[in-house]
CSV table of N, CA and C in Angstrom, one decimal:
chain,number,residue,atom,x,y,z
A,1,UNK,N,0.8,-1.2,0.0
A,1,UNK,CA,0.0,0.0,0.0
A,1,UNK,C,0.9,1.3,0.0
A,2,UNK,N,2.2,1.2,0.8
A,2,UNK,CA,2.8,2.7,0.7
A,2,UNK,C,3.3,2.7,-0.3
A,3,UNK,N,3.9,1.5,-1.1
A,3,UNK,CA,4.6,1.8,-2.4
A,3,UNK,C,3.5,2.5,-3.3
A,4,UNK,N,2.0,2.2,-3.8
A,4,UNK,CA,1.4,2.5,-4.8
A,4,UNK,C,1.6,3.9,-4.3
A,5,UNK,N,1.3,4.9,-2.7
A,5,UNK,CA,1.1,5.8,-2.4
A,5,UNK,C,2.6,6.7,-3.1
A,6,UNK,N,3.4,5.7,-2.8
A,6,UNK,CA,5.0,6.5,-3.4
A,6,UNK,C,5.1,6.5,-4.8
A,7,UNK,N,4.8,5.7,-5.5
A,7,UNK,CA,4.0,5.5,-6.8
A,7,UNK,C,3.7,6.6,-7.2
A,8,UNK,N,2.3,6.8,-6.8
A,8,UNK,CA,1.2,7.6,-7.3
A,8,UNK,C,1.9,9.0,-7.3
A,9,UNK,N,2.7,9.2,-5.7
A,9,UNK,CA,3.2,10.6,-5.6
A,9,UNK,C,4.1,11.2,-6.9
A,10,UNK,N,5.2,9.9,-7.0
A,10,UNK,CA,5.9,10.3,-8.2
A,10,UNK,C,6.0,10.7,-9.4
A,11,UNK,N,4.6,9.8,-9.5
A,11,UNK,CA,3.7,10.1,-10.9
A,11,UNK,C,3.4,11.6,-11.1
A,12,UNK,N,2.6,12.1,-9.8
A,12,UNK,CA,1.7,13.2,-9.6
A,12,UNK,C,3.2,14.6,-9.8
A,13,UNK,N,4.0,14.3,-9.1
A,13,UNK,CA,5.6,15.1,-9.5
A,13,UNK,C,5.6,15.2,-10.7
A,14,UNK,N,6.0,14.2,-11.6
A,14,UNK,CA,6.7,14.0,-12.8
A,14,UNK,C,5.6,14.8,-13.7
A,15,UNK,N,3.9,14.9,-13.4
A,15,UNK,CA,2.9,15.3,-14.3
A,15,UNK,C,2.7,16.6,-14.3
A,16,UNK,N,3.2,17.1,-12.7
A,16,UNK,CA,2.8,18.5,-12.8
A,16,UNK,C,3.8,19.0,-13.1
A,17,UNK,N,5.6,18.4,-13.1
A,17,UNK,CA,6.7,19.0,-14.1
A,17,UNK,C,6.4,19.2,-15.3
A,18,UNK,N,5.9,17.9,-16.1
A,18,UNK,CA,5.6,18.1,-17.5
A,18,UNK,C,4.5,19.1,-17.7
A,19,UNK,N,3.6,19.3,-16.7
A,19,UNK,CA,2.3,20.4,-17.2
A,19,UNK,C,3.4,21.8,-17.8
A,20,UNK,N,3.9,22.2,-16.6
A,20,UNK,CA,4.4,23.5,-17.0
A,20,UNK,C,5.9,23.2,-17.8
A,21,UNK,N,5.5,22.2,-18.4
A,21,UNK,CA,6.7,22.6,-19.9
A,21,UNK,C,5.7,22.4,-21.5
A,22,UNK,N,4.3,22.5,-21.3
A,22,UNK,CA,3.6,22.1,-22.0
A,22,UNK,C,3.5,23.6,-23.1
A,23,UNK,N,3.3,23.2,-24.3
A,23,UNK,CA,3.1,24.8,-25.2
A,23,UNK,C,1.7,25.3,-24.9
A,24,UNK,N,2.1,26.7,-24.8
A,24,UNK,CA,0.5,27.4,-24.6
A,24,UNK,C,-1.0,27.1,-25.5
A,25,UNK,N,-0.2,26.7,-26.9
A,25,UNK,CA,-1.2,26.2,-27.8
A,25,UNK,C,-2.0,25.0,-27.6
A,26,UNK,N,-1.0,24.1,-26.9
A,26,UNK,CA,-1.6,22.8,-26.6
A,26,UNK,C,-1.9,23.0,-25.1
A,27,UNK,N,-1.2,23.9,-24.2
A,27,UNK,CA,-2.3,23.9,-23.1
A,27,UNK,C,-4.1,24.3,-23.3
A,28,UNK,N,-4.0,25.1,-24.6
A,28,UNK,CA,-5.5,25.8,-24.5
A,28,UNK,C,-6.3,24.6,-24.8
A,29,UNK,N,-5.7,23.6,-26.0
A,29,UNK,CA,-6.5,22.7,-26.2
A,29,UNK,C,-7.3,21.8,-25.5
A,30,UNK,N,-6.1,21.1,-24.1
A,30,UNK,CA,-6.4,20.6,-23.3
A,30,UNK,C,-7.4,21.7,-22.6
A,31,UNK,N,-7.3,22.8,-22.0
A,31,UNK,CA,-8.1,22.9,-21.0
A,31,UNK,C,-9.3,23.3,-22.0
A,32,UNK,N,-9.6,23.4,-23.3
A,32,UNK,CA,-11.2,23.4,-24.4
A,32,UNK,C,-11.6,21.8,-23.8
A,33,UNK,N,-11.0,20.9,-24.0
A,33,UNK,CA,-11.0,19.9,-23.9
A,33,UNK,C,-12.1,19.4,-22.4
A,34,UNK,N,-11.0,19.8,-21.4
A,34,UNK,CA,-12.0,19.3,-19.6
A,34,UNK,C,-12.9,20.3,-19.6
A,35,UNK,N,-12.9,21.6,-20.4
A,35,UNK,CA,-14.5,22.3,-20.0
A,35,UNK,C,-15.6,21.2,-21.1
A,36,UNK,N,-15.0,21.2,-22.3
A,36,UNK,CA,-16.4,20.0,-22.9
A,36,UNK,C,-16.6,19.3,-21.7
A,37,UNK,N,-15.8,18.1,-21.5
A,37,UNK,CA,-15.5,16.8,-20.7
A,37,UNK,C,-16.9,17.5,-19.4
A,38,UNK,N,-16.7,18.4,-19.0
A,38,UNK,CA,-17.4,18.7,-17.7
A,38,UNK,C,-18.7,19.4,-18.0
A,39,UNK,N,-18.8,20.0,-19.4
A,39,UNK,CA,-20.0,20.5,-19.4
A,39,UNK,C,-21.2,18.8,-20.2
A,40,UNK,N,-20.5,18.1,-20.9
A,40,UNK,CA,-21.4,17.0,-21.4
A,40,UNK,C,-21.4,15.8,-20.0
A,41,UNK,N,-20.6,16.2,-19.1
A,41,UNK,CA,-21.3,15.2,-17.6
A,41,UNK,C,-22.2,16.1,-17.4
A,42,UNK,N,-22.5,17.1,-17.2
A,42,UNK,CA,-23.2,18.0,-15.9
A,42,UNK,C,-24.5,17.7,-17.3
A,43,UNK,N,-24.9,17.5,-18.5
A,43,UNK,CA,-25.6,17.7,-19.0
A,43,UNK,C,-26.0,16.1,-19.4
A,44,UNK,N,-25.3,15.2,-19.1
A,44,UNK,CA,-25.3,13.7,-18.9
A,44,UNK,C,-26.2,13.5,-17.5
A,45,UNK,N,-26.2,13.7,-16.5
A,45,UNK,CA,-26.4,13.9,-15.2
A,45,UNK,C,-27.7,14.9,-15.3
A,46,UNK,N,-28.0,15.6,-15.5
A,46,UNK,CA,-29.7,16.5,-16.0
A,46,UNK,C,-30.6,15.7,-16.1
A,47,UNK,N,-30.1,14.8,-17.4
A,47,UNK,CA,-30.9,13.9,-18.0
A,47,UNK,C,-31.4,13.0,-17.9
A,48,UNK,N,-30.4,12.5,-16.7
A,48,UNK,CA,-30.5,10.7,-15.9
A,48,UNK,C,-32.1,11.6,-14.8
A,49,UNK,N,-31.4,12.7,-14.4
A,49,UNK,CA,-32.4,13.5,-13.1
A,49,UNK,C,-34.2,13.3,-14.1
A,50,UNK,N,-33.8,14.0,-14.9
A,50,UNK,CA,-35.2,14.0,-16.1
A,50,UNK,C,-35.6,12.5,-15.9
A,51,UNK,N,-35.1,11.7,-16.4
A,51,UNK,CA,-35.8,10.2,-16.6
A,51,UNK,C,-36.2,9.6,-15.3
A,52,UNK,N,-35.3,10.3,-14.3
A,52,UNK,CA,-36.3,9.6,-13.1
A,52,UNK,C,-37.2,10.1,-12.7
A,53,UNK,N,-37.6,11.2,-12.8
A,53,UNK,CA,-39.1,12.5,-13.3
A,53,UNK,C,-39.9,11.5,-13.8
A,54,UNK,N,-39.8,11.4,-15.2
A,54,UNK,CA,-40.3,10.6,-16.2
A,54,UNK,C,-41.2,9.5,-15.8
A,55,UNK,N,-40.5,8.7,-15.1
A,55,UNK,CA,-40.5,7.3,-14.9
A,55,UNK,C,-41.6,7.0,-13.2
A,56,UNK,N,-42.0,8.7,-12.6
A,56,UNK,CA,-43.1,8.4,-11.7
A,56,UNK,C,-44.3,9.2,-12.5
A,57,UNK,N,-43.8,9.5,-13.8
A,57,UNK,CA,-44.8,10.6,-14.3
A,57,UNK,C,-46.2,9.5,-15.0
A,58,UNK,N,-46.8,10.1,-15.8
A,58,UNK,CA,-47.7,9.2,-16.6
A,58,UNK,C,-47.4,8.2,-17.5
A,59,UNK,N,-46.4,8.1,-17.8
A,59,UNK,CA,-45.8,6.9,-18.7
A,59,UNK,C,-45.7,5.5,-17.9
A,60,UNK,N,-45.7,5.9,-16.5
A,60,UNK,CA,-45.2,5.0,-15.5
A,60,UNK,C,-45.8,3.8,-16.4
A,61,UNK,N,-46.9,3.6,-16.1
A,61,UNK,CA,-47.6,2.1,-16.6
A,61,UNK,C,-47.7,1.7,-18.5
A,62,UNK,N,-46.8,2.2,-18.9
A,62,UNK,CA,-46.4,1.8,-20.1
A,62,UNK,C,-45.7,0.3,-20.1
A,63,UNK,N,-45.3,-0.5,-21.3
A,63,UNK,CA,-44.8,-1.6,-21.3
A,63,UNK,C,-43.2,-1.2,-21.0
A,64,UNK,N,-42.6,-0.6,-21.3
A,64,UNK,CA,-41.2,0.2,-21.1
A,64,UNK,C,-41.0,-0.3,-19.8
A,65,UNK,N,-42.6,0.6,-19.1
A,65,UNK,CA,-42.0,1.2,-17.8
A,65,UNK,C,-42.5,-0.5,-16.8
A,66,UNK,N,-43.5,-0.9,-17.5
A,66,UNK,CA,-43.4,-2.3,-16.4
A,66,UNK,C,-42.1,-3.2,-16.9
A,67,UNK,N,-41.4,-3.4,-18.0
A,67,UNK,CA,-40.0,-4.1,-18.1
A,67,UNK,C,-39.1,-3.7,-17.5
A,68,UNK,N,-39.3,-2.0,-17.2
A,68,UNK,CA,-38.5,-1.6,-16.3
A,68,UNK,C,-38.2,-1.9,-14.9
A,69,UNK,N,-39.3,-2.0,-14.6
A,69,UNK,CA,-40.0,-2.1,-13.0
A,69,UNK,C,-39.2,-3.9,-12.9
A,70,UNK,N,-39.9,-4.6,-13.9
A,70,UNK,CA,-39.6,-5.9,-13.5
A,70,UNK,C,-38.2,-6.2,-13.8
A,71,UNK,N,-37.3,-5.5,-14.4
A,71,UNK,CA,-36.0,-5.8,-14.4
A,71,UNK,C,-35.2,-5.3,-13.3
A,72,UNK,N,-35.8,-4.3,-12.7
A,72,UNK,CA,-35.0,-3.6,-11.0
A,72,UNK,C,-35.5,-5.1,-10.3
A,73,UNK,N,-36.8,-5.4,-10.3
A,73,UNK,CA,-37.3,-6.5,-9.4
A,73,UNK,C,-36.3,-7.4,-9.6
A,74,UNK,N,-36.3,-7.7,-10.4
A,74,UNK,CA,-35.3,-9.2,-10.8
A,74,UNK,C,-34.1,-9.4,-10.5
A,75,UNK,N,-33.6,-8.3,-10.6
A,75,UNK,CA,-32.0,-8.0,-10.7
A,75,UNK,C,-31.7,-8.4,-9.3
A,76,UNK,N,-32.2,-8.6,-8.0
A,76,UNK,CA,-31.7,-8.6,-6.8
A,76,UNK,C,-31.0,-10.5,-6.9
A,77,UNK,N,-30.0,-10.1,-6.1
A,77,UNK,CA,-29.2,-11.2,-6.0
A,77,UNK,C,-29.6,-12.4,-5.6
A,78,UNK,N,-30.5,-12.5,-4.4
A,78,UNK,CA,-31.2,-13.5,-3.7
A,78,UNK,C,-32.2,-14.3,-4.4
A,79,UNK,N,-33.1,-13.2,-5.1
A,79,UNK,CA,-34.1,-13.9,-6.5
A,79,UNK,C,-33.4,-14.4,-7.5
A,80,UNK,N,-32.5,-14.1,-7.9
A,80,UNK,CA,-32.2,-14.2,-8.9
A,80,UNK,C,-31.4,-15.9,-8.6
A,81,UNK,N,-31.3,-16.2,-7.9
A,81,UNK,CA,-30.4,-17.3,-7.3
A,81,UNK,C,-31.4,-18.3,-6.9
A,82,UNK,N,-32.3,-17.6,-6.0
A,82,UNK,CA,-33.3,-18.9,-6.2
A,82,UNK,C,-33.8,-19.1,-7.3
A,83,UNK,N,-34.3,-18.5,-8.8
A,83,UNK,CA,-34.8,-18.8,-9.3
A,83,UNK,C,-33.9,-19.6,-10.3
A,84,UNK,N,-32.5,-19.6,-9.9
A,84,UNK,CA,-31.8,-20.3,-10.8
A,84,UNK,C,-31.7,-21.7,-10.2
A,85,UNK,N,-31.5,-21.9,-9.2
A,85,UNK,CA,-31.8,-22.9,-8.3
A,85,UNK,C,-33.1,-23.5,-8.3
A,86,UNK,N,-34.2,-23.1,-8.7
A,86,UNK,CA,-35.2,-23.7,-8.6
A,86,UNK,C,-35.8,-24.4,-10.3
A,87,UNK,N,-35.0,-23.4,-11.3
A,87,UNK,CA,-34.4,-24.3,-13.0
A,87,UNK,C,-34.0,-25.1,-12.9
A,88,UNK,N,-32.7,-25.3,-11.8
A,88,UNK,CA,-32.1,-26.7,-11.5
A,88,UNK,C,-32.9,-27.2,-11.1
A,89,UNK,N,-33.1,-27.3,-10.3
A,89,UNK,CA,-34.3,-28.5,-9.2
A,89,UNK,C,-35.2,-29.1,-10.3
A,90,UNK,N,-35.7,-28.4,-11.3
A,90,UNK,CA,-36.9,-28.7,-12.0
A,90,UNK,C,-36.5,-29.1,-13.2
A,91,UNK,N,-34.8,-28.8,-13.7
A,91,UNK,CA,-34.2,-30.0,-14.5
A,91,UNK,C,-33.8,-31.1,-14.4
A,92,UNK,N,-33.1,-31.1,-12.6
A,92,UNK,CA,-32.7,-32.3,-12.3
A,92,UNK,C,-34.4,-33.4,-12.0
A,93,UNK,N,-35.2,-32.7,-11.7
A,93,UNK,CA,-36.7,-33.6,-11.6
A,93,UNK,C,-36.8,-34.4,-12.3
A,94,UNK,N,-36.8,-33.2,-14.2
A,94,UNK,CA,-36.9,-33.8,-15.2
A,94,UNK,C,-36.2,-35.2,-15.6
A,95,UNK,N,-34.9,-35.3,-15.3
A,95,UNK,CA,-34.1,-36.1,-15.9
A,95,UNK,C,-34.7,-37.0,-15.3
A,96,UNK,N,-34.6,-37.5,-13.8
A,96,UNK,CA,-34.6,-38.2,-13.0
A,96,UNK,C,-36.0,-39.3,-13.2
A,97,UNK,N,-36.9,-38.4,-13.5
A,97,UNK,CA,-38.3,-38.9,-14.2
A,97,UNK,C,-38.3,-39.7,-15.2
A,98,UNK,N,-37.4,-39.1,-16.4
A,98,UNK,CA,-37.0,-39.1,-17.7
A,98,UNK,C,-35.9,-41.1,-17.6
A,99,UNK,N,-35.3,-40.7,-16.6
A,99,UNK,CA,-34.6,-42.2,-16.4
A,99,UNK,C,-35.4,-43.3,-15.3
A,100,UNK,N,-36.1,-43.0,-14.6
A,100,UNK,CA,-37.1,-44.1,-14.2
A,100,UNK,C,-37.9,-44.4,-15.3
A,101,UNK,N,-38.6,-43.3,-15.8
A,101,UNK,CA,-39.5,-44.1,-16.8
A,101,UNK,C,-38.9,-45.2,-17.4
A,102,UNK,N,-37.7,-45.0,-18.5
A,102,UNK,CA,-36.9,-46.0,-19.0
A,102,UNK,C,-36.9,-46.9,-18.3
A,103,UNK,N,-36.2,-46.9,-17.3
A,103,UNK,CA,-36.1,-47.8,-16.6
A,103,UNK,C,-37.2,-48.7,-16.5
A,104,UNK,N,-38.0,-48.3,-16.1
A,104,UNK,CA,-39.3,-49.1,-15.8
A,104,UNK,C,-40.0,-49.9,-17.2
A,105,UNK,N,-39.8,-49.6,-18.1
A,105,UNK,CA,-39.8,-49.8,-19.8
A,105,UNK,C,-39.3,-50.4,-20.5
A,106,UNK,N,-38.1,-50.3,-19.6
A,106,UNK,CA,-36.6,-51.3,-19.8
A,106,UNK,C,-37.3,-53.3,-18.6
A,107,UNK,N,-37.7,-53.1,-17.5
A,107,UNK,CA,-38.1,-53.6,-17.2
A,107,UNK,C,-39.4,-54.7,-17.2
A,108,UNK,N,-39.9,-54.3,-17.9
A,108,UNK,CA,-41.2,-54.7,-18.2
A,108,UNK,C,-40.8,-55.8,-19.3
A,109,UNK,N,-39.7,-55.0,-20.2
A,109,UNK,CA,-38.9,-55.7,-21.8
A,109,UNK,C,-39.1,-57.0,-20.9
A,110,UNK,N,-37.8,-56.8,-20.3
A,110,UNK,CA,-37.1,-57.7,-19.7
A,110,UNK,C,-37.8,-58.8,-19.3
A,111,UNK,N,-39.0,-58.4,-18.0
A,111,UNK,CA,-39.9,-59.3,-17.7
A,111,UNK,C,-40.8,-60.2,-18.5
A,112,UNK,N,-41.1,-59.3,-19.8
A,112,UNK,CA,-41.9,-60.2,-20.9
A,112,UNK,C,-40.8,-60.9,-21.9
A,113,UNK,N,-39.7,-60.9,-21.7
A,113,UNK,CA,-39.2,-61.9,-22.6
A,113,UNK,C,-38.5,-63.3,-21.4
A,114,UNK,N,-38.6,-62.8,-19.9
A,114,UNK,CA,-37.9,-63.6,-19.3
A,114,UNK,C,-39.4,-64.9,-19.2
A,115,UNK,N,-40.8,-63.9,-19.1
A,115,UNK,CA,-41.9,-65.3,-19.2
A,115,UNK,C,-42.0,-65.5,-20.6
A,116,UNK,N,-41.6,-65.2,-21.5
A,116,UNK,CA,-41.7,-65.7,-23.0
A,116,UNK,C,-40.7,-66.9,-22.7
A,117,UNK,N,-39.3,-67.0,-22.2
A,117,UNK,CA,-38.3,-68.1,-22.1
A,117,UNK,C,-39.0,-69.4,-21.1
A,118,UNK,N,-39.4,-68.8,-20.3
A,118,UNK,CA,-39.8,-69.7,-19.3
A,118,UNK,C,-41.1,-70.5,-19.7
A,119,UNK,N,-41.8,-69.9,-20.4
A,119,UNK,CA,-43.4,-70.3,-20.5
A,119,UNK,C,-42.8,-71.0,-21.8
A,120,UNK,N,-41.7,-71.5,-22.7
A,120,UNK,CA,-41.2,-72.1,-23.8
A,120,UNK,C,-41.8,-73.6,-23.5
A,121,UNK,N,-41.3,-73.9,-23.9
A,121,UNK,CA,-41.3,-76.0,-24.0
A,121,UNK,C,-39.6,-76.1,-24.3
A,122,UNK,N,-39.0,-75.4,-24.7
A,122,UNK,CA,-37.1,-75.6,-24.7
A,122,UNK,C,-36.9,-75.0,-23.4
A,123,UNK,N,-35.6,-75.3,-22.9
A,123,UNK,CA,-35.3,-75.6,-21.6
A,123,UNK,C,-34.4,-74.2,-21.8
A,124,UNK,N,-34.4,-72.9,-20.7
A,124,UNK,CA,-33.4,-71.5,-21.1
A,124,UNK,C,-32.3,-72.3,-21.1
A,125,UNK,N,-31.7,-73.2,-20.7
A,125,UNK,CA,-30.4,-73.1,-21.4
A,125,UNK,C,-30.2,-73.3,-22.9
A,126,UNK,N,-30.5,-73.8,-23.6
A,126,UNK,CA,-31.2,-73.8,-25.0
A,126,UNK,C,-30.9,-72.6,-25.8
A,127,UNK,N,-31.1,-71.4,-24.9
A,127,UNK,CA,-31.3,-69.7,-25.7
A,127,UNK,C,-29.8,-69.4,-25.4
A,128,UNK,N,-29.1,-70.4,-24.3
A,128,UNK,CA,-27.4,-69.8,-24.1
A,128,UNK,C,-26.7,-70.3,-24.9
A,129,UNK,N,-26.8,-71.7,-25.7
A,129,UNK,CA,-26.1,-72.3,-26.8
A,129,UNK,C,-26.5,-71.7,-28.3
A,130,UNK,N,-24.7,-71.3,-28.6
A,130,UNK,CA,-24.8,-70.5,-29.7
A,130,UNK,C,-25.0,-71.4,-31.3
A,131,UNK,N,-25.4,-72.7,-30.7
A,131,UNK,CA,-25.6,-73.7,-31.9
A,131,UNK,C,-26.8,-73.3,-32.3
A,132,UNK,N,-27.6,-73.4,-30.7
A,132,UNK,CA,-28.9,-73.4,-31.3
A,132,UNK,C,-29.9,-72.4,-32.2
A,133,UNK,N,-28.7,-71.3,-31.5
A,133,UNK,CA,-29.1,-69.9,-31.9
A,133,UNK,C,-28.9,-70.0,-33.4
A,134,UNK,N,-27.9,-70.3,-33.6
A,134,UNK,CA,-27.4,-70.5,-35.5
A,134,UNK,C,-28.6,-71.4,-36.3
A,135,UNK,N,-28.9,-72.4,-35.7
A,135,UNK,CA,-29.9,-73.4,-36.1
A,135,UNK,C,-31.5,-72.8,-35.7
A,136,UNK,N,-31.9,-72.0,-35.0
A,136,UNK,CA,-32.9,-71.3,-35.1
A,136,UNK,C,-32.9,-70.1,-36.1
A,137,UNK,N,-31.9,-69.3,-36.4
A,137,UNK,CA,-31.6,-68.6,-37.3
A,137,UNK,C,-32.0,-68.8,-38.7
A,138,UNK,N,-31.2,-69.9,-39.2
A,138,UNK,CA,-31.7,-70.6,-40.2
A,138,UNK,C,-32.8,-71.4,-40.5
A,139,UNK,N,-33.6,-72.1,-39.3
A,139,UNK,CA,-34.8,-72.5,-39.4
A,139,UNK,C,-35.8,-71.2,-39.9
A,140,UNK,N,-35.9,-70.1,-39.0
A,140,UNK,CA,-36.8,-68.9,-39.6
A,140,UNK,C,-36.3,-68.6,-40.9
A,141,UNK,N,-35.4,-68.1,-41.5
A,141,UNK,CA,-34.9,-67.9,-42.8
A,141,UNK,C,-35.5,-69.1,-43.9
A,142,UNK,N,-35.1,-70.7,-43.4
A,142,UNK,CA,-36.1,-71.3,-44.5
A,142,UNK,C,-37.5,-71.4,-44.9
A,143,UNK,N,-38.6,-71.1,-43.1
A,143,UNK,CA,-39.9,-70.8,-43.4
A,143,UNK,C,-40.0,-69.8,-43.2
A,144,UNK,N,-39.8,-68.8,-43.9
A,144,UNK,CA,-39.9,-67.1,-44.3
A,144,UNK,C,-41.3,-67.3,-44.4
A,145,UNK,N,-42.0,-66.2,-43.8
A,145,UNK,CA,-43.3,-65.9,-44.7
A,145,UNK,C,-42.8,-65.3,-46.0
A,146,UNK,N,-44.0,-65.9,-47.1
A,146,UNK,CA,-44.0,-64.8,-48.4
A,146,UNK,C,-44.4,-63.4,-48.3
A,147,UNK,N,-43.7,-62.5,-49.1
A,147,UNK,CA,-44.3,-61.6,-48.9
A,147,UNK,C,-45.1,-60.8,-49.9
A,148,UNK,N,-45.9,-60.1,-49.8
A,148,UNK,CA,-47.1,-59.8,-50.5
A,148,UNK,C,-46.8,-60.3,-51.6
A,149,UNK,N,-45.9,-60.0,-52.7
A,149,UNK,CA,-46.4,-60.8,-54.4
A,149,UNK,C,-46.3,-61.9,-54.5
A,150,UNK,N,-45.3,-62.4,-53.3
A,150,UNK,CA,-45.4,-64.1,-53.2
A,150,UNK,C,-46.3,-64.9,-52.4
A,151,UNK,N,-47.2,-63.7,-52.0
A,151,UNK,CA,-48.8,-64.7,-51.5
A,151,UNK,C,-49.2,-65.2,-52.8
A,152,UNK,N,-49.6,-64.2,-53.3
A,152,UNK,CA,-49.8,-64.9,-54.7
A,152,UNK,C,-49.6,-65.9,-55.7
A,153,UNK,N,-48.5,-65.9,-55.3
A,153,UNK,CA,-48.0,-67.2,-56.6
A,153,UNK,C,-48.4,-68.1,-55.8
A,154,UNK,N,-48.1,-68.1,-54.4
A,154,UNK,CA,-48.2,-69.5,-53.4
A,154,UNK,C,-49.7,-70.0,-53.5
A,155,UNK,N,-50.4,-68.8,-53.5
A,155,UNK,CA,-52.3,-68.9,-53.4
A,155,UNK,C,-52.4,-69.8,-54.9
A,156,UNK,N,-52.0,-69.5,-55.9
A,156,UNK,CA,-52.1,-70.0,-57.1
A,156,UNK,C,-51.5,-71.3,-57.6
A,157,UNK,N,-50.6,-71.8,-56.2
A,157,UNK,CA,-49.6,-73.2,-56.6
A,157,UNK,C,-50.5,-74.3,-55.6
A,158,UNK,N,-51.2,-73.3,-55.0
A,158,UNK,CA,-52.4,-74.4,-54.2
A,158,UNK,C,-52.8,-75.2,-55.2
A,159,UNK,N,-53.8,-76.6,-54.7
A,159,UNK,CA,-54.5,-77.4,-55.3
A,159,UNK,C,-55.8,-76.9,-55.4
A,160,UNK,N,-56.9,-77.3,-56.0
A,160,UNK,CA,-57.9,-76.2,-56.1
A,160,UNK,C,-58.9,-76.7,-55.0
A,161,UNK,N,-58.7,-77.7,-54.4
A,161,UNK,CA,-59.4,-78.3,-52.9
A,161,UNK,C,-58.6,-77.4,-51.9
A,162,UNK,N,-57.4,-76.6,-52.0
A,162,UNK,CA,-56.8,-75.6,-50.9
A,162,UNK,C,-56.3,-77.0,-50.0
A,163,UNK,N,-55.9,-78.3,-49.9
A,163,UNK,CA,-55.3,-79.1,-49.5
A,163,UNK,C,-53.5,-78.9,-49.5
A,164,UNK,N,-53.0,-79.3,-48.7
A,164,UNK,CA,-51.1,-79.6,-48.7
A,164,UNK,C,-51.1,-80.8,-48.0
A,165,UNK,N,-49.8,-80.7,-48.4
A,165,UNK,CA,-49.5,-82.3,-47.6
A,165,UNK,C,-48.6,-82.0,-46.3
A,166,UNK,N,-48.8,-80.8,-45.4
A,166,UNK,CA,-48.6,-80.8,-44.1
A,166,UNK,C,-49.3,-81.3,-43.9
């Protein structure tokens, strides 16, 4: 802290040396210069005064003025934090909802193929041998259903009694 203060001092030396070696032509500049600088605050500052006039006047209930109103409301730190906190809460719900359901969907699969195995006449170990799987594979592949243009031909390879020799 004292260095900045030794700092600062130095600086404040060195600036008011260089003031008074500055040319009168460019002094006048600079001081045109901080009378603008001071006359567009003080007329910056009027204005802000005006708008807060403004803003109890009749306009008050305009849409402006209630965005206005509700953005001071909002802006406080405490709301603004629970309401971010309570996005979360009602994201993390979501998910959580969003993965039980599954779950429960997932479950159900499961349960209807585990009484599909069991309610079989083949014994579940049966579904763990990869023979049988290969040999089930190929059994559906050779009695494919036909499909639609080959109902037809098949309808028409019938006997005309609609008899086979299954």
């Amino acid at each position: 802290m004292n260095e900045d203060r030794l700092t600062a001092n130095v600086v404040k030396r060195l600036l008011d040396e260089s003031a008074g070696q500055v040319p009168p032509h460019i002094q006048d500049r600079l001081n045109l210069a901080i009378a603008k600088s001071v006359q567009l605050h003080a007329e910056k500052h009027s204005i802000q005064g005006k708008t807060k006039h403004i803003k109890d006047g009749p306009n008050h209930g305009s849409i402006g003025g209630l965005f206005h109103q509700f953005s001071e409301w909002f802006n406080r730190p405490a709301l603004s934090m629970a309401v971010s906190a309570l996005f979360i809460a009602g994201a993390a719900f979501g998910v959580a909802q969003f993965g039980l359901e599954n779950s429960d969907a997932r479950i159900s699969e499961t349960a209807d193929l585990d009484a599909a195995i069991l309610s079989d006449d083949l014994p579940p170990d049966a579904y763990l041998d990869p023979g049988f799987i290969n040999y089930a594979t190929e059994l559906q592949k050779n009695n494919a259903i036909p499909a639609e243009d080959g109902i037809e031909q098949w309808m028409d390879s019938l006997p005309a009694d609609f008899t086979t020799s299954i």
